[in-house]
XYZ file of C-alpha atoms in Angstrom:
334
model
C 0.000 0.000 0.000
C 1.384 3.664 -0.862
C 2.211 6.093 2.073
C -0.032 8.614 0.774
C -3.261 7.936 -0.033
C -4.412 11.081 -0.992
C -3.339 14.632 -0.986
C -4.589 18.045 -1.579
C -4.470 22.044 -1.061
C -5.321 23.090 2.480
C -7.117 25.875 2.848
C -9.116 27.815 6.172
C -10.997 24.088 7.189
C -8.938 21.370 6.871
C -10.579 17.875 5.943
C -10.301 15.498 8.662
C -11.387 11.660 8.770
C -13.593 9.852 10.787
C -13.495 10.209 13.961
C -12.359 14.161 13.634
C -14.989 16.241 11.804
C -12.978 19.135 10.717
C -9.883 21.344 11.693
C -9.824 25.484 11.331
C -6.927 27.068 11.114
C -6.313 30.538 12.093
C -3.396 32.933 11.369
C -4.379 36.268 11.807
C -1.449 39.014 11.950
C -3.689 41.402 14.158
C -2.293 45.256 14.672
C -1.717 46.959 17.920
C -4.924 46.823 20.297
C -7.139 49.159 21.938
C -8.944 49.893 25.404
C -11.498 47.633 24.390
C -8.909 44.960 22.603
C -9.928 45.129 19.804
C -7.957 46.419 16.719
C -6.426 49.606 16.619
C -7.567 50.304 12.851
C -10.624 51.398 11.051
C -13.632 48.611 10.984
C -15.608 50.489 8.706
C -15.396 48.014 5.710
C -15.197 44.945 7.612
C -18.622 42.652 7.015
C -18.919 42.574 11.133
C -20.582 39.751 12.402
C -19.316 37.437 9.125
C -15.812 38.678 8.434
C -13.667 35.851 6.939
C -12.428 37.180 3.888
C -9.180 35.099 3.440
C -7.511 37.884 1.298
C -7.485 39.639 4.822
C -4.023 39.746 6.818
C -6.616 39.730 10.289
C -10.370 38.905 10.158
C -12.969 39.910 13.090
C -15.055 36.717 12.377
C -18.480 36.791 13.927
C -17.149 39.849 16.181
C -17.783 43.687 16.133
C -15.592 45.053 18.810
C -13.247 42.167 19.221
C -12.214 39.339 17.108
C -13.207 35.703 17.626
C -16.335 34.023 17.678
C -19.440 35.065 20.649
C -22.093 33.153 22.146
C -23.155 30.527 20.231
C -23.816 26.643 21.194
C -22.901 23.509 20.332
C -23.804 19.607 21.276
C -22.267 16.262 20.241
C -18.926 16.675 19.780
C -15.602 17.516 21.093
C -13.350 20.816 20.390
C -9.454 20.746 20.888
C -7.974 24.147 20.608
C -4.247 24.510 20.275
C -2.955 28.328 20.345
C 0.757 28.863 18.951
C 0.641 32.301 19.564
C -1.659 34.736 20.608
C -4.338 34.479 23.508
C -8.028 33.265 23.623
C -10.661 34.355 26.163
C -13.044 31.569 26.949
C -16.602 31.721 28.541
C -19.342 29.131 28.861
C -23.202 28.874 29.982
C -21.552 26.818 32.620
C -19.862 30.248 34.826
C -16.781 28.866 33.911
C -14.358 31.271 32.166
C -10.134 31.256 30.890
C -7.659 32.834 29.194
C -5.135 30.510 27.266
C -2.511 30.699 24.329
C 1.060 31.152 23.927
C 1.411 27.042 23.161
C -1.623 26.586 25.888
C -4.986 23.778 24.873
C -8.027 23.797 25.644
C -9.787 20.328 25.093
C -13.736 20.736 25.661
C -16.527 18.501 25.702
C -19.791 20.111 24.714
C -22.140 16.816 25.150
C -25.625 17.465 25.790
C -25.220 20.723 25.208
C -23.231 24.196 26.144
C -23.223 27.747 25.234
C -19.260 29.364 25.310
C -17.810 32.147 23.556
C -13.843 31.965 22.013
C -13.028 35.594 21.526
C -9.454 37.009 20.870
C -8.303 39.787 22.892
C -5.540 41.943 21.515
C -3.688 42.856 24.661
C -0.932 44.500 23.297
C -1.033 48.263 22.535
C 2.224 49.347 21.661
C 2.600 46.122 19.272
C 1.173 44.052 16.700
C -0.473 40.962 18.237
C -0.513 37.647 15.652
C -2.712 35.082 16.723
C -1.982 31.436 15.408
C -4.007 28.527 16.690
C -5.877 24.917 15.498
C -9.152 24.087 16.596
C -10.055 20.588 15.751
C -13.398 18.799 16.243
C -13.297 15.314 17.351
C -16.683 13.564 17.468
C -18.646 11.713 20.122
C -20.249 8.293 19.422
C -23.526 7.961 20.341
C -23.294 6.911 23.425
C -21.411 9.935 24.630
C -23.899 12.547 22.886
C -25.041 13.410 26.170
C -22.536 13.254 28.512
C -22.232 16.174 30.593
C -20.172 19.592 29.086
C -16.518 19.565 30.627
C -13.778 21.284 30.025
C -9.742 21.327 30.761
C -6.552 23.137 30.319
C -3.251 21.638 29.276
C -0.817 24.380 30.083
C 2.159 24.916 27.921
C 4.771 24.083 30.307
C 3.123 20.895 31.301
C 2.365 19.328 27.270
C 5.102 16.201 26.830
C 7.635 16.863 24.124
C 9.535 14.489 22.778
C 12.554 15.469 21.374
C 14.903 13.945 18.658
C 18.020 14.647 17.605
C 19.445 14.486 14.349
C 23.249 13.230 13.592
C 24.145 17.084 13.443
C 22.726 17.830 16.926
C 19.796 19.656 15.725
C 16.660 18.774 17.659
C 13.458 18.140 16.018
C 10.283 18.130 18.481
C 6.538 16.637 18.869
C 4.343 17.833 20.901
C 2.082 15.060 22.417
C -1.189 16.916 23.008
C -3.367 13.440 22.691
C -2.371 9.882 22.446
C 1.278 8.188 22.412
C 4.184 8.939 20.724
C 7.820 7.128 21.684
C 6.204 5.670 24.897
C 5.836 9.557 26.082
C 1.979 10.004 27.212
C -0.228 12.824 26.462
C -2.222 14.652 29.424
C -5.385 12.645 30.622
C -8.221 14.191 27.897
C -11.955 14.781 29.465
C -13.329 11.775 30.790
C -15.937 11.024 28.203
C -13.739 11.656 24.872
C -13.186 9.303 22.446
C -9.503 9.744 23.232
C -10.106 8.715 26.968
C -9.698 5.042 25.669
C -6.091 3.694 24.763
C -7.752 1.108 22.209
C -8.900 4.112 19.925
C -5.955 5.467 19.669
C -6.560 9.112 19.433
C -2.940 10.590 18.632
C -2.711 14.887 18.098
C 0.909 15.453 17.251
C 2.284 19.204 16.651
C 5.643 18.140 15.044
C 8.665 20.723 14.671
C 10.849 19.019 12.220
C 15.048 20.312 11.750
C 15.973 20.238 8.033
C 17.418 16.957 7.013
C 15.893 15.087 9.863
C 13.753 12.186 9.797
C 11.031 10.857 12.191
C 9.007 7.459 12.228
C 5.640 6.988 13.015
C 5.354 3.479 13.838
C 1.616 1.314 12.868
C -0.740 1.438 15.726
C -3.072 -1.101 13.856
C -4.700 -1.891 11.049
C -7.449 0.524 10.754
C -6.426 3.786 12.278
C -7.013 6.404 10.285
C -3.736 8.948 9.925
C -4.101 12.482 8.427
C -0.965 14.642 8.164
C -1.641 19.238 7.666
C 2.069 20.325 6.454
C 1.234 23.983 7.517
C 5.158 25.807 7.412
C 8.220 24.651 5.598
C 9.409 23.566 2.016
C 9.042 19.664 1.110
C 8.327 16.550 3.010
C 8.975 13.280 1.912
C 6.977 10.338 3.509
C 8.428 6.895 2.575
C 10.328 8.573 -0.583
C 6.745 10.721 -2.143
C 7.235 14.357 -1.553
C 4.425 16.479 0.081
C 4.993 20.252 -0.641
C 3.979 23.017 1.977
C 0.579 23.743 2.790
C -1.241 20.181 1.783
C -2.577 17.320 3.211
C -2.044 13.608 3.502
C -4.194 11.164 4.195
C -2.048 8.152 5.363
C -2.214 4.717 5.424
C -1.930 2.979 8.774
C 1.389 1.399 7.983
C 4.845 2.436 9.513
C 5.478 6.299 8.338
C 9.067 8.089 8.349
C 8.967 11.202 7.044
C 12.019 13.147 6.332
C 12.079 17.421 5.967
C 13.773 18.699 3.239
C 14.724 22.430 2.158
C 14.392 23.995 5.535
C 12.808 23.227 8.745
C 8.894 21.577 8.779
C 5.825 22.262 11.119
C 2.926 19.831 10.692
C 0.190 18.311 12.432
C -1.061 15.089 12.716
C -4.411 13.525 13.723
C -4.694 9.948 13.866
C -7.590 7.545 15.327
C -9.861 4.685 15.359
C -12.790 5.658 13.693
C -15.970 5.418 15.574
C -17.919 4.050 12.394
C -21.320 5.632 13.385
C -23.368 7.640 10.962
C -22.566 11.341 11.592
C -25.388 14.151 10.726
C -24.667 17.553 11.217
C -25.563 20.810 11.044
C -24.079 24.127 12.327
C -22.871 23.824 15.878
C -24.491 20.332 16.324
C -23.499 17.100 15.710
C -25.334 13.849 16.180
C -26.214 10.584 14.410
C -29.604 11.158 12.715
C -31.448 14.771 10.723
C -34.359 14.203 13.644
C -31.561 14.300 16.277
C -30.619 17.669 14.687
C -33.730 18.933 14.707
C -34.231 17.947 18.639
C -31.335 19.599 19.132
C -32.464 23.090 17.809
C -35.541 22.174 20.025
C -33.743 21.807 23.291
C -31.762 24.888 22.806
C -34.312 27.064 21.767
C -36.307 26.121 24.761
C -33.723 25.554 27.326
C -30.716 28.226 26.144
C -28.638 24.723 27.229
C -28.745 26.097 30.842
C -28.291 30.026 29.235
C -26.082 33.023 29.717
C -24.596 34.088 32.843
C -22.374 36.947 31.777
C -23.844 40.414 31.130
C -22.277 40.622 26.975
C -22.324 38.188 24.288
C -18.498 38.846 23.699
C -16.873 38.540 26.845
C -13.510 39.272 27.573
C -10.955 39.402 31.240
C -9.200 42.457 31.842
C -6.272 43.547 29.916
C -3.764 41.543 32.090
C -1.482 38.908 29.868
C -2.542 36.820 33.003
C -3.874 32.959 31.913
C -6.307 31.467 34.290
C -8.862 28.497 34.129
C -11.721 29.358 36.507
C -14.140 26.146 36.017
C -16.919 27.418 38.696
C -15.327 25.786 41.616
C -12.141 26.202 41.276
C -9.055 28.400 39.633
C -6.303 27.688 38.045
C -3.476 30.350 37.174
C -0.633 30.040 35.192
């Protein structure tokens, strides 16, 4: 069987496989901030509220004072969101509340149903303020569709890296966010996720690859499903076929080494059993059958999935470069 089993251009969603729905990817080279932290330039052609013109350096998304994404709900599923650079204000119909990035995840477990708000505060005035993160989805099986919501932080400083050098010196990294890699073990996931099993074999790799260097990725079995998002560098080649910068690999399950070539390589991989279940979704919601969608638009128009404890739809915490996970009963600071 070939390495590769198919390949294309990436562009703002990446294509995922079973059991990940989709991954975004955001690189937005924001200018200095304001008081209110948002951007320190004119809005006044901006299509506020639906601003993702890709032709943009920096897009507001579904904000109008600052950028990132307000109140809005979701059920079914699972997000994972991995900030490179750059900070992320969280807020939920829970009370709980955060502030994460600079290499910082947040994995989150919507379930029966949540209301939270991801919006991007641009603390610094006096310089520009890029913001570079992943979110991926990872699905729920049935069986987990209504768990209860839950969400952790992996700080930075506590994510397992695995580090390899090359016969130069130079060290090439992964970052173990989920999963396995080189018997090194990723922080515990939330307790319903797909990943919270070892026999599905959830793996989320951020690899940082020295020119010249090679890494394997030995078989985990049979019928995982690998995906590989070459984001920044020149050329990869996987088992001798090249992959060129910004594309995609779907992989077969075999034994991978893949070798940078040209300069350094970032990429990231997601890799898992599928869960095999039909998927139907819509929007923020995703369950197994159109009827199940439909409930689901029910239940939160009737319910507000619990509603909305803070006094804006856009909430944001202070102007402080301060990170802190406050889950309702308890606080966490970095």
């Amino acid at each position: 069987m070939a390495s590769i089993i198919s390949k294309e251009s990436m562009g703002f969603h990446w294509k995922t496989q079973d059991p990940f729905l989709f991954c975004a990817h955001h690189l937005d080279l924001y200018p200095k901030g304001t008081d209110t932290l948002g951007p320190a330039m004119p809005l006044s052609r901006r299509n506020l509220g639906q601003d993702f013109d890709l032709n943009n350096r920096w897009k507001m998304y579904h904000g109008h004072v600052v950028p990132g994404f307000p109140q809005h709900p979701h059920r079914g599923f699972e997000t994972v969101t991995i900030v490179l650079e750059g900070f992320v204000d969280h807020s939920d119909s829970m009370g709980a509340s955060g502030r994460y990035g600079e290499g910082d995840v947040q994995w989150m477990t919507a379930g029966k149903g949540m209301q939270h708000a991801e919006m991007f505060p641009l603390l610094n005035k006096d310089e520009d303020n890029p913001l570079h993160l992943f979110q991926v989805w990872l699905n729920l099986p049935r069986a987990s569709k209504f768990v209860e919501p839950h969400y952790k932080m992996f700080w930075n400083a506590d994510i397992p890296v695995v580090e390899i050098p090359n016969d130069a010196g130079a060290i090439s990294t992964v970052r173990v966010i989920a999963g396995n890699y080189a018997d090194t073990q990723a922080l515990g996931p939330t307790p319903d996720s797909w990943a919270a099993q070892a026999e599905h074999h959830v793996d989320i790799f951020l690899v940082s690859l020295m020119q010249d260097s090679t890494i394997e990725f030995p078989a985990k079995s049979a019928t995982q499903k690998r995906a590989l998002y070459f984001y920044d560098g020149q050329t990869l080649e996987i088992d001798g076929e090249t992959l060129e910068e910004n594309h995609q690999a779907f992989l077969s399950p075999e034994a991978n080494s893949i070798k940078s070539i040209g300069g350094k390589a970032s990429f990231l991989i997601l890799q898992a059993e599928p869960i095999n279940e039909p998927v139907a979704q819509y929007g923020p919601f995703v369950m197994n059958t159109q009827e199940e969608i439909r409930q689901a638009y029910g239940d939160y128009q009737r319910t507000g999935f619990g509603g909305w404890p803070w006094d804006r739809i856009d909430p944001t915490h202070g102007s402080e470069r301060k990170r802190f996970a406050n889950f309702g009963n308890a606080t966490d600071t970095v």
